[in-house]
Coordinates of C-alpha atoms in Angstrom, one line a residue:
M1 CA -46.1 80.0 250.2
Q2 CA -48.7 79.7 247.4
G3 CA -52.3 78.6 247.8
Y4 CA -51.8 76.1 244.9
I5 CA -49.4 73.4 243.9
D6 CA -48.4 72.6 240.3
V7 CA -47.8 68.8 239.6
I8 CA -47.0 67.0 236.4
V9 CA -47.1 63.2 236.1
K10 CA -45.2 61.7 233.2
D11 CA -44.4 58.0 232.9
D12 CA -42.8 56.9 236.2
K13 CA -41.8 60.5 237.3
I14 CA -43.6 63.3 239.1
E15 CA -42.7 66.9 238.8
V16 CA -43.7 69.1 241.8
M17 CA -43.3 72.9 241.5
G18 CA -40.7 72.4 238.8
Q19 CA -38.6 69.6 240.6
E20 CA -38.7 66.1 239.2
F21 CA -38.7 62.9 241.3
L22 CA -39.4 59.2 240.9
L23 CA -43.0 58.3 241.7
G24 CA -43.2 57.4 245.4
E25 CA -39.9 59.1 246.3
L26 CA -41.4 62.2 247.9
T27 CA -43.9 60.1 249.9
V28 CA -41.2 57.8 251.3
S29 CA -39.2 60.9 252.3
L30 CA -42.2 62.1 254.2
M31 CA -42.8 58.7 255.8
N32 CA -39.2 58.9 257.2
A33 CA -39.9 62.2 259.0
D34 CA -38.6 62.1 262.6
D35 CA -41.4 61.5 265.0
K36 CA -40.1 64.3 267.2
V37 CA -40.5 66.7 264.3
L38 CA -44.0 65.5 263.7
R39 CA -45.0 65.9 267.4
E40 CA -43.5 69.4 267.4
M41 CA -45.5 70.4 264.3
C42 CA -48.7 69.0 266.0
R43 CA -47.9 71.1 269.1
H44 CA -47.7 74.3 267.1
L45 CA -50.9 73.3 265.2
V46 CA -52.8 73.1 268.4
E47 CA -51.3 76.4 269.5
L48 CA -52.5 78.0 266.3
E49 CA -56.0 76.6 266.7
R50 CA -56.1 78.1 270.2
L51 CA -54.8 81.5 269.4
A52 CA -56.7 81.9 266.1
E53 CA -59.8 80.1 267.4
I54 CA -60.0 77.9 264.3
C55 CA -61.8 74.6 264.9
R56 CA -60.3 71.7 263.0
E57 CA -63.7 70.0 262.8
K58 CA -65.2 73.1 261.0
H59 CA -62.2 74.0 259.0
I60 CA -62.8 77.1 256.9
F61 CA -60.6 77.2 253.8
Y62 CA -59.9 80.9 253.8
R63 CA -57.8 80.9 250.7
K64 CA -60.8 79.9 248.7
M65 CA -62.8 82.8 250.1
I66 CA -60.0 85.3 250.0
N67 CA -59.0 84.8 246.4
T68 CA -61.9 87.0 245.3
D69 CA -62.4 90.7 244.8
D70 CA -61.7 93.5 247.3
R71 CA -65.3 93.9 248.1
R72 CA -65.7 90.3 249.2
R73 CA -62.6 90.7 251.3
L74 CA -64.1 93.7 253.1
E75 CA -67.3 91.7 253.7
L76 CA -65.2 88.9 255.2
A77 CA -63.3 91.4 257.4
G78 CA -66.6 92.3 259.0
D79 CA -67.6 88.7 259.6
E80 CA -68.2 88.3 263.3
Q81 CA -67.5 84.5 263.1
I82 CA -63.8 85.2 262.3
K83 CA -61.8 86.0 265.3
I84 CA -59.6 89.1 265.0
P85 CA -56.6 88.7 267.3
T86 CA -54.8 91.5 269.0
F87 CA -51.5 92.4 267.6
D88 CA -49.6 90.5 270.4
E89 CA -51.6 87.4 269.6
W90 CA -50.9 87.9 265.9
V91 CA -47.2 87.9 266.7
E92 CA -47.5 84.7 268.7
I93 CA -49.5 83.1 265.8
H94 CA -46.8 84.1 263.3
R95 CA -44.1 82.7 265.6
S96 CA -45.7 79.3 265.4
V97 CA -46.2 79.6 261.6
C98 CA -42.5 80.3 261.2
L99 CA -41.5 77.4 263.4
I100 CA -43.7 75.0 261.4
H101 CA -42.1 76.2 258.1
E102 CA -38.7 75.5 259.6
L103 CA -39.7 72.1 260.7
M104 CA -41.0 71.3 257.2
Q105 CA -37.5 71.7 255.9
N106 CA -36.6 68.3 257.5
F107 CA -38.1 66.4 254.6
K108 CA -38.0 66.7 250.8
L109 CA -41.6 67.6 250.2
G110 CA -41.4 70.4 252.7
E111 CA -38.3 71.8 251.0
V112 CA -40.1 71.7 247.6
L113 CA -43.4 73.3 248.8
V114 CA -42.4 75.6 251.6
T115 CA -40.2 78.7 251.6
P116 CA -39.9 79.8 255.2
V117 CA -41.6 83.2 255.7
E118 CA -39.8 86.2 257.3
A119 CA -40.1 86.4 261.0
G120 CA -40.8 90.1 260.7
L121 CA -43.6 89.8 258.2
V122 CA -46.3 91.0 260.6
K123 CA -44.3 94.0 261.8
Q124 CA -45.7 96.0 258.9
F125 CA -49.1 95.9 260.6
E126 CA -47.9 97.0 264.0
G127 CA -49.0 100.6 263.6
L128 CA -52.6 99.7 262.6
Q129 CA -55.3 100.4 265.2
Y130 CA -56.9 97.2 266.4
D131 CA -60.4 96.2 265.1
T132 CA -60.5 98.9 262.4
E133 CA -61.5 98.0 258.8
E134 CA -57.8 98.3 257.8
Y135 CA -56.6 96.0 260.6
R136 CA -59.4 93.4 259.8
S137 CA -58.5 93.5 256.1
A138 CA -54.8 92.9 257.0
W139 CA -55.8 89.9 259.1
I140 CA -58.0 88.5 256.4
W141 CA -55.0 88.7 254.0
Y142 CA -52.8 86.8 256.6
L143 CA -55.5 84.1 257.1
E144 CA -54.5 82.6 253.7
L145 CA -51.0 81.9 254.9
L146 CA -52.3 80.6 258.2
D147 CA -54.8 78.3 256.6
I148 CA -52.3 76.8 254.1
T149 CA -49.8 76.2 257.0
M150 CA -52.4 74.5 259.2
G151 CA -53.7 72.4 256.3
F152 CA -50.2 71.2 255.5
V153 CA -49.6 70.0 259.0
E154 CA -53.0 68.2 259.2
D155 CA -52.3 66.5 255.8
I156 CA -48.8 65.5 256.8
I157 CA -49.9 63.7 260.0
A158 CA -52.8 62.0 258.1
V159 CA -50.8 60.6 255.2
V160 CA -47.8 59.6 257.3
R161 CA -49.9 57.7 259.7
T162 CA -52.0 56.1 257.0
F163 CA -49.2 55.1 254.6
R164 CA -46.9 53.8 257.4
A165 CA -49.7 51.4 258.5
F166 CA -50.2 50.5 254.8
T167 CA -46.5 49.7 254.4
D168 CA -45.9 48.0 257.8
I169 CA -49.1 45.8 257.9
I170 CA -50.7 45.3 254.5
I171 CA -47.9 45.3 251.9
P172 CA -45.8 42.6 253.6
G173 CA -48.7 40.1 253.3
L174 CA -48.9 40.3 249.5
K175 CA -48.1 37.3 247.5
K176 CA -46.7 39.4 244.7
Y177 CA -45.6 43.1 244.4
D178 CA -47.2 43.8 241.0
T179 CA -49.7 46.5 240.2
H180 CA -52.7 44.2 240.6
H181 CA -51.7 43.1 244.1
L182 CA -50.6 46.6 245.1
S183 CA -53.9 48.1 244.0
A184 CA -55.8 45.4 245.8
A185 CA -53.8 46.2 248.9
Y186 CA -54.9 49.8 248.7
S187 CA -58.5 48.7 248.3
M188 CA -58.1 46.7 251.4
L189 CA -56.7 49.7 253.3
L190 CA -59.8 51.8 252.4
F191 CA -62.7 49.3 252.5
D192 CA -61.8 46.3 254.6
E193 CA -63.3 46.6 258.1
R194 CA -60.1 45.0 259.6
C195 CA -58.1 47.9 258.3
K196 CA -60.4 50.6 259.6
G197 CA -58.1 51.8 262.3
M198 CA -55.1 52.2 259.9
V199 CA -56.7 55.1 258.1
A200 CA -56.4 58.5 259.8
S201 CA -60.0 59.8 260.5
M202 CA -62.0 62.3 262.5
D203 CA -62.6 59.4 265.0
D204 CA -58.9 59.7 266.1
P205 CA -58.1 61.8 269.1
D206 CA -56.3 64.5 267.0
K207 CA -59.0 64.4 264.3
V208 CA -56.8 64.5 261.3
T209 CA -58.4 62.9 258.2
Y210 CA -57.2 60.9 255.3
T211 CA -59.7 62.0 252.7
M212 CA -61.3 59.9 250.0
T213 CA -61.7 62.8 247.6
D214 CA -59.4 65.6 246.4
Y215 CA -60.3 68.5 244.2
M216 CA -57.9 69.6 241.5
M217 CA -57.6 70.9 238.0
L218 CA -56.4 68.4 235.4
Q219 CA -55.0 69.2 232.0
Y220 CA -53.4 66.9 229.4
I221 CA -50.2 68.3 227.9
P222 CA -48.1 66.9 225.1
M223 CA -44.4 67.0 226.1
K224 CA -41.2 66.0 224.5
Q225 CA -39.3 63.3 226.3
G226 CA -36.0 62.5 224.6
D227 CA -36.6 62.0 220.9
S228 CA -40.3 61.3 221.3
F229 CA -43.5 62.9 222.6
I230 CA -45.7 61.8 225.5
I231 CA -49.0 63.0 227.0
A232 CA -48.3 64.2 230.5
E233 CA -50.9 65.0 233.1
Y234 CA -50.8 68.5 234.6
F235 CA -52.5 69.0 237.9
R236 CA -53.1 72.2 240.0
M237 CA -53.9 71.3 243.6
D238 CA -54.5 73.3 246.7
N239 CA -53.5 70.8 249.4
L240 CA -50.5 68.7 250.3
Q241 CA -52.6 65.5 250.8
A242 CA -53.5 65.5 247.1
V243 CA -49.9 65.7 246.1
V244 CA -48.8 62.9 248.3
K245 CA -51.6 60.6 247.2
T246 CA -50.9 61.3 243.5
D247 CA -47.2 60.5 244.2
M248 CA -47.9 57.3 246.1
L249 CA -50.8 55.9 244.2
R250 CA -49.5 56.6 240.7
G251 CA -46.4 55.0 241.9
L252 CA -48.3 51.8 242.9
M253 CA -49.7 51.7 239.4
K254 CA -46.1 51.7 238.1
G255 CA -45.0 49.0 240.5
H256 CA -43.3 51.4 242.9
F257 CA -44.0 50.7 246.6
P258 CA -42.5 51.5 250.0
K259 CA -40.8 49.0 252.2
R260 CA -39.4 49.2 255.7
C261 CA -35.7 48.2 256.2
E262 CA -35.3 45.4 258.8
N263 CA -32.0 46.8 259.8
C264 CA -32.4 50.6 260.3
G265 CA -36.2 50.9 260.3
R266 CA -36.3 53.5 257.6
Y267 CA -38.7 53.3 254.6
F268 CA -37.2 53.0 251.2
L269 CA -38.7 52.9 247.7
M270 CA -38.9 49.7 245.6
T271 CA -39.4 49.9 241.9
R272 CA -39.5 46.2 241.2
G273 CA -41.3 43.4 243.0
Y274 CA -38.4 41.9 244.9
R275 CA -38.7 40.7 248.5
T276 CA -35.5 42.4 249.6
R277 CA -35.4 43.0 253.4
F278 CA -32.8 45.7 253.7
C279 CA -32.3 49.1 252.1
D280 CA -29.2 50.1 250.1
M281 CA -28.8 53.4 252.0
P282 CA -25.8 54.0 254.2
S283 CA -26.3 52.4 257.6
P284 CA -26.7 54.7 260.6
D285 CA -24.3 52.4 262.5
D286 CA -21.6 52.5 259.8
P287 CA -22.1 55.0 256.9
K288 CA -19.4 53.1 255.0
R289 CA -21.7 50.1 254.6
T290 CA -25.2 49.7 253.4
C291 CA -27.9 48.3 255.7
A292 CA -27.8 45.1 253.6
Q293 CA -24.1 44.7 254.2
I294 CA -24.5 45.4 258.0
A295 CA -27.4 43.0 258.3
Y296 CA -25.3 40.2 256.7
K297 CA -22.3 41.0 258.9
K298 CA -24.5 40.9 262.1
S299 CA -26.7 37.9 261.4
R300 CA -25.4 36.2 258.3
A301 CA -29.0 36.6 257.0
K302 CA -27.7 37.3 253.5
E303 CA -30.5 37.8 251.0
K304 CA -30.9 35.4 248.1
S305 CA -29.7 36.7 244.8
D306 CA -33.3 36.5 243.6
D307 CA -34.2 39.1 246.2
N308 CA -31.3 41.5 245.6
P309 CA -32.2 44.3 243.2
K310 CA -28.6 44.9 242.3
T311 CA -27.9 41.3 241.5
Q312 CA -31.0 41.1 239.4
S313 CA -30.0 44.1 237.4
Y314 CA -26.7 42.4 236.7
F315 CA -28.5 39.2 235.6
R316 CA -30.7 41.1 233.2
C317 CA -27.6 42.9 231.8
R318 CA -25.8 39.6 231.4
N319 CA -28.7 38.0 229.5
R320 CA -28.8 41.0 227.1
I321 CA -25.1 40.7 226.4
L322 CA -25.3 36.9 225.7
R323 CA -28.3 37.4 223.4
H324 CA -26.3 40.0 221.4
F325 CA -23.4 37.5 221.1
Q326 CA -25.7 34.6 220.1
R327 CA -27.2 36.8 217.4
G328 CA -23.7 37.7 216.0
K329 CA -24.0 41.3 217.0
I330 CA -20.8 41.4 219.1
T331 CA -17.5 39.4 219.0
S332 CA -16.4 37.0 221.8
E333 CA -13.8 39.6 222.8
Q334 CA -16.5 42.3 223.1
R335 CA -18.7 39.9 225.0
D336 CA -16.0 39.1 227.6
L337 CA -15.2 42.8 228.1
L338 CA -18.8 43.7 228.6
L339 CA -19.4 40.8 231.0
R340 CA -16.2 41.6 233.0
T341 CA -17.1 45.3 233.2
A342 CA -20.7 44.5 234.3
K343 CA -19.5 42.1 237.0
D344 CA -16.9 44.6 238.3
M345 CA -19.7 47.2 238.5
L346 CA -21.9 44.8 240.4
D347 CA -19.1 44.0 242.9
T348 CA -18.4 47.7 243.4
A349 CA -22.1 48.4 244.0
L350 CA -22.5 45.6 246.5
L351 CA -19.6 47.0 248.5
S352 CA -20.5 50.7 248.3
P353 CA -23.4 52.5 249.9
R354 CA -23.1 55.4 247.4
L355 CA -24.7 53.6 244.4
T356 CA -28.4 53.0 244.7
N357 CA -30.3 50.1 243.1
K358 CA -31.8 52.4 240.5
E359 CA -28.4 54.0 239.6
L360 CA -26.8 50.6 239.1
D361 CA -29.7 49.5 236.9
E362 CA -29.4 52.6 234.8
Q363 CA -25.6 52.1 234.4
L364 CA -26.0 48.5 233.3
Q365 CA -28.4 49.4 230.5
S366 CA -26.9 48.6 227.2
E367 CA -26.6 52.2 226.0
Q368 CA -24.5 53.2 229.0
L369 CA -22.5 49.9 229.4
Y370 CA -21.5 49.7 225.7
A371 CA -20.5 53.3 225.7
R372 CA -18.4 52.7 228.8
C373 CA -16.6 49.9 227.1
G374 CA -16.1 51.8 223.8
I375 CA -18.3 49.4 221.9
E376 CA -20.9 50.6 219.4
L377 CA -24.4 49.6 220.5
P378 CA -25.9 47.0 218.2
K379 CA -29.0 47.9 216.2
R380 CA -32.3 46.4 217.2
G381 CA -33.4 43.1 215.5
R382 CA -31.5 40.1 214.2
P383 CA -28.8 40.6 211.6
K384 CA -29.9 39.8 208.0
G385 CA -29.4 36.1 207.1
S386 CA -29.5 34.9 210.7

């Protein structure tokens, strides 16, 4: 595990440690973490605090101090404020660290950021005599791993609690799901007295905090995207909370926001401002059906077409095809083939849990649909003389 995290933001995507995701996708995955997993991580965090005698309210970021020269490390090794555990205690500490790393594999962000450490890592220090300079120096080296692990757990609990409340309580009350209203909703979360209890803070019993400020390095990098260039933002961060907030809040500014499915209770990512009530993920009750399909079957509470992202993607595609025909860019036979193909794709998507809203929208874009039908994509603009 490294003491820094590389993040690149470009358009509506975020790249974390070399892996690319849609803005908001990683946060939603984290929000869906099993509560049993979160409680178990908290239990191990408390155990680490007890064994290493690290007080959360006076958190010392060891990796900032350790990443210096050898002389400074030796000075830290002699610091009486830093507890030097016995080797047996160290083994216990490492056991909890390993278990936390395993638990973090239960959600996507943990998979991206954490490579589980070897259980036998501390065995290499077994022969060192306790409380010698060599033993103390070895422990100072290990403190970096311990600090990062504890910081990750604290950040996970803080952002999950805060963003779940934001999604469950504030977002449903918005009149519109555009960037203006989503930004105003985040302002309400932070500054409205009525929302004070929604934000994780040191006043909570477990004293995890959703911070207002994150420190990071920022660099603007020109990058090629397709046939053109863009200016991407490259960040180097040293804590998980900064990554999640960048993912979620940059997502809000692109119109991406989390919602909670009324059927399965899971969170899912919306990329357009629809008021859809159900996710398009396979239902836990029947993996052959989506939650939207299950909900309709159970209660006949079928969503209006205006609220169904898949149907809306089809309508936009249909309008593009009709405009091309009206402008003389395609023949009536080509028009009928394109419309028939698009409708078949919609029907398939509505019956299948395997095709997400975003995937159908991409497949219905003119470039992909015309290629699927063997029709040359019309050039932009109206034909001459029209």
